[in-house]
PDB file of C-alpha atoms in Angstrom:
ATOM      1  CA  MET A   6       8.307 -50.026  -3.119  1.00 74.00           C
ATOM      2  CA  LYS A   7       4.969 -48.310  -2.516  1.00 78.00           C
ATOM      3  CA  LYS A   8       5.993 -47.382   1.013  1.00 80.00           C
ATOM      4  CA  SER A   9       9.278 -45.853  -0.230  1.00 81.00           C
ATOM      5  CA  LEU A  10       7.405 -43.758  -2.792  1.00 81.00           C
ATOM      6  CA  ILE A  11       5.010 -42.429  -0.137  1.00 85.00           C
ATOM      7  CA  VAL A  12       7.913 -41.549   2.185  1.00 81.00           C
ATOM      8  CA  PHE A  13       9.737 -39.831  -0.704  1.00 81.00           C
ATOM      9  CA  ILE A  14       6.675 -37.750  -1.659  1.00 84.00           C
ATOM     10  CA  ALA A  15       6.042 -36.840   1.989  1.00 83.00           C
ATOM     11  CA  ALA A  16       9.666 -35.697   2.369  1.00 84.00           C
ATOM     12  CA  ILE A  17       9.376 -33.512  -0.737  1.00 86.00           C
ATOM     13  CA  LEU A  18       6.117 -31.956   0.499  1.00 85.00           C
ATOM     14  CA  ILE A  19       7.638 -31.234   3.911  1.00 87.00           C
ATOM     15  CA  GLY A  20      10.677 -29.662   2.244  1.00 83.00           C
ATOM     16  CA  ILE A  21       8.497 -27.457   0.045  1.00 84.00           C
ATOM     17  CA  SER A  22       6.430 -26.410   3.075  1.00 83.00           C
ATOM     18  CA  ILE A  23       9.522 -25.474   5.087  1.00 82.00           C
ATOM     19  CA  PHE A  24      10.944 -23.506   2.149  1.00 77.00           C
ATOM     20  CA  THR A  25       7.651 -21.640   1.640  1.00 82.00           C
ATOM     21  CA  VAL A  26       7.281 -20.709   5.316  1.00 75.00           C
ATOM     22  CA  THR A  27      10.916 -19.602   5.565  1.00 77.00           C
ATOM     23  CA  THR A  28      10.681 -17.466   2.427  1.00 74.00           C
ATOM     24  CA  TYR A  29       7.396 -15.902   3.596  1.00 69.00           C
ATOM     25  CA  ASN A  30       8.832 -15.069   7.023  1.00 64.00           C
ATOM     26  CA  LYS A  31      11.896 -13.423   5.461  1.00 63.00           C
ATOM     27  CA  SER A  32       9.799 -11.296   3.103  1.00 60.00           C
ATOM     28  CA  THR A  33       7.361 -10.158   5.803  1.00 60.00           C
ATOM     29  CA  SER A  34      10.164  -9.293   8.215  1.00 56.00           C
ATOM     30  CA  LYS A  35      11.788  -7.149   5.500  1.00 55.00           C
ATOM     31  CA  ALA A  36       8.457  -5.416   4.840  1.00 54.00           C
ATOM     32  CA  ASN A  37       7.991  -4.747   8.556  1.00 53.00           C
ATOM     33  CA  LEU A  38      11.511  -3.309   8.720  1.00 51.00           C
ATOM     34  CA  VAL A  39      10.627  -0.905   5.907  1.00 51.00           C
ATOM     35  CA  ILE A  40       7.522   0.180   7.823  1.00 52.00           C
ATOM     36  CA  LYS A  41       9.524   0.749  11.024  1.00 53.00           C
ATOM     37  CA  ASN A  42      12.088   2.866   9.180  1.00 50.00           C
ATOM     38  CA  THR A  43       9.587   5.225   7.566  1.00 53.00           C
ATOM     39  CA  ASN A  44       9.345   8.797   8.780  1.00 50.00           C
ATOM     40  CA  LYS A  45       6.433   8.961  11.238  1.00 53.00           C
ATOM     41  CA  SER A  46       6.672  12.695  11.941  1.00 52.00           C
ATOM     42  CA  ASN A  47       4.633  15.333  10.188  1.00 53.00           C
ATOM     43  CA  THR A  48       7.754  17.215   9.116  1.00 53.00           C
ATOM     44  CA  PRO A  49       9.564  16.468   5.868  1.00 51.00           C
ATOM     45  CA  VAL A  50      12.890  14.665   6.058  1.00 53.00           C
ATOM     46  CA  ASN A  51      14.548  17.645   4.383  1.00 57.00           C
ATOM     47  CA  LYS A  52      13.514  20.902   2.729  1.00 55.00           C
ATOM     48  CA  SER A  53      13.741  19.476  -0.789  1.00 54.00           C
ATOM     49  CA  GLU A  54      10.899  17.064   0.051  1.00 57.00           C
ATOM     50  CA  GLU A  55       8.592  19.813   1.300  1.00 59.00           C
ATOM     51  CA  VAL A  56       5.590  20.335  -0.968  1.00 58.00           C
ATOM     52  CA  LYS A  57       4.413  23.917  -1.194  1.00 62.00           C
ATOM     53  CA  PRO A  58       0.802  24.779  -2.074  1.00 62.00           C
ATOM     54  CA  ASN A  59       0.330  25.373  -5.787  1.00 59.00           C
ATOM     55  CA  SER A  60       3.945  24.436  -6.479  1.00 61.00           C
ATOM     56  CA  ILE A  61       2.908  22.060  -9.255  1.00 62.00           C
ATOM     57  CA  LYS A  62       1.591  23.926 -12.277  1.00 66.00           C
ATOM     58  CA  THR A  63       0.862  21.083 -14.683  1.00 72.00           C
ATOM     59  CA  LYS A  64      -2.702  19.974 -15.269  1.00 77.00           C
ATOM     60  CA  ALA A  65      -3.653  16.428 -14.404  1.00 80.00           C
ATOM     61  CA  ILE A  66      -5.047  14.250 -17.159  1.00 84.00           C
ATOM     62  CA  ASP A  67      -8.803  13.866 -16.830  1.00 88.00           C
ATOM     63  CA  PHE A  68      -9.942  10.352 -15.961  1.00 88.00           C
ATOM     64  CA  LYS A  69     -12.995   8.641 -14.510  1.00 90.00           C
ATOM     65  CA  LEU A  70     -13.326   6.290 -11.549  1.00 88.00           C
ATOM     66  CA  LYS A  71     -16.306   4.878  -9.710  1.00 88.00           C
ATOM     67  CA  ASP A  72     -17.055   6.111  -6.209  1.00 85.00           C
ATOM     68  CA  LEU A  73     -18.182   3.876  -3.344  1.00 83.00           C
ATOM     69  CA  ASP A  74     -21.774   4.026  -4.617  1.00 91.00           C
ATOM     70  CA  GLY A  75     -20.753   2.919  -8.120  1.00 90.00           C
ATOM     71  CA  LYS A  76     -21.314   6.378  -9.657  1.00 93.00           C
ATOM     72  CA  GLU A  77     -18.715   7.503 -12.205  1.00 93.00           C
ATOM     73  CA  VAL A  78     -16.788  10.586 -11.145  1.00 90.00           C
ATOM     74  CA  SER A  79     -14.329  12.396 -13.392  1.00 91.00           C
ATOM     75  CA  LEU A  80     -11.403  14.420 -12.153  1.00 89.00           C
ATOM     76  CA  SER A  81     -12.643  17.449 -14.119  1.00 90.00           C
ATOM     77  CA  GLU A  82     -15.866  17.441 -12.042  1.00 91.00           C
ATOM     78  CA  LEU A  83     -13.735  18.093  -8.961  1.00 88.00           C
ATOM     79  CA  LYS A  84     -11.944  21.128 -10.394  1.00 86.00           C
ATOM     80  CA  GLY A  85     -11.269  23.697  -7.680  1.00 84.00           C
ATOM     81  CA  LYS A  86     -11.580  21.123  -4.895  1.00 84.00           C
ATOM     82  CA  LYS A  87      -8.762  19.410  -3.044  1.00 81.00           C
ATOM     83  CA  VAL A  88      -8.342  15.858  -4.327  1.00 82.00           C
ATOM     84  CA  PHE A  89      -6.406  13.104  -2.580  1.00 82.00           C
ATOM     85  CA  LEU A  90      -5.841   9.910  -4.544  1.00 82.00           C
ATOM     86  CA  ASN A  91      -4.218   6.913  -2.919  1.00 83.00           C
ATOM     87  CA  PHE A  92      -3.784   3.723  -4.917  1.00 83.00           C
ATOM     88  CA  TRP A  93      -3.032   0.880  -2.545  1.00 83.00           C
ATOM     89  CA  ALA A  94      -3.484  -2.834  -1.978  1.00 86.00           C
ATOM     90  CA  THR A  95      -4.671  -4.805   1.037  1.00 84.00           C
ATOM     91  CA  TRP A  96      -1.643  -7.116   0.817  1.00 86.00           C
ATOM     92  CA  CYS A  97       0.834  -4.194   1.001  1.00 87.00           C
ATOM     93  CA  PRO A  98       2.126  -3.687   4.595  1.00 88.00           C
ATOM     94  CA  PRO A  99       3.242  -0.056   4.031  1.00 88.00           C
ATOM     95  CA  CYS A 100      -0.147   0.697   2.462  1.00 86.00           C
ATOM     96  CA  ARG A 101      -1.964  -0.757   5.471  1.00 87.00           C
ATOM     97  CA  SER A 102       0.262   1.105   7.926  1.00 89.00           C
ATOM     98  CA  GLU A 103      -0.626   4.492   6.427  1.00 90.00           C
ATOM     99  CA  MET A 104      -4.392   3.979   6.701  1.00 89.00           C
ATOM    100  CA  PRO A 105      -4.784   5.455  10.240  1.00 90.00           C
ATOM    101  CA  GLU A 106      -3.123   8.688   9.076  1.00 90.00           C
ATOM    102  CA  ILE A 107      -5.322   8.802   5.982  1.00 88.00           C
ATOM    103  CA  GLU A 108      -8.412   8.269   8.146  1.00 90.00           C
ATOM    104  CA  THR A 109      -7.297  11.136  10.410  1.00 90.00           C
ATOM    105  CA  LEU A 110      -6.752  13.358   7.365  1.00 87.00           C
ATOM    106  CA  PHE A 111     -10.231  12.456   6.106  1.00 86.00           C
ATOM    107  CA  GLN A 112     -11.858  13.275   9.458  1.00 89.00           C
ATOM    108  CA  GLU A 113     -10.066  16.647   9.540  1.00 87.00           C
ATOM    109  CA  THR A 114     -10.943  17.628   5.954  1.00 83.00           C
ATOM    110  CA  LYS A 115     -14.202  15.834   5.092  1.00 79.00           C
ATOM    111  CA  ASP A 116     -16.213  19.045   4.865  1.00 68.00           C
TER     112      ASP A 116
END
C-alpha cells in the first residue's frame, strides 16, 4: 500500500513537471517569435506611425521618481530637456531585446 502511494505521488509530480516545462517552452517560443517579428529598422512601418517633433501639445502630468543615486527627481525639474522614459521588466523578452538600442541612444545623446 505504501509503495503504491509513493509511485502514485511520483507519477503526479512527474506529470506536473512535464506540463510546466511544456507550457513554459510554448510561452517563451511565442515571446521569441514576437521579438523576431518586430521592426528592426530605424524607419517607421508607415507614415501614420511617424512621430514629428513637437507634434504632441499636451502637458505631461508632473510626477516624481528616484534616480540611480536615490535622489527624487520631478518631471517639472526637467522642463525644456529631452526626457525618455522606459518602463520595463527584466522578465520581459521584448523589453530585454530593446536594451542595446536604448544604450546606443543614450551614448549618442548623453550630453
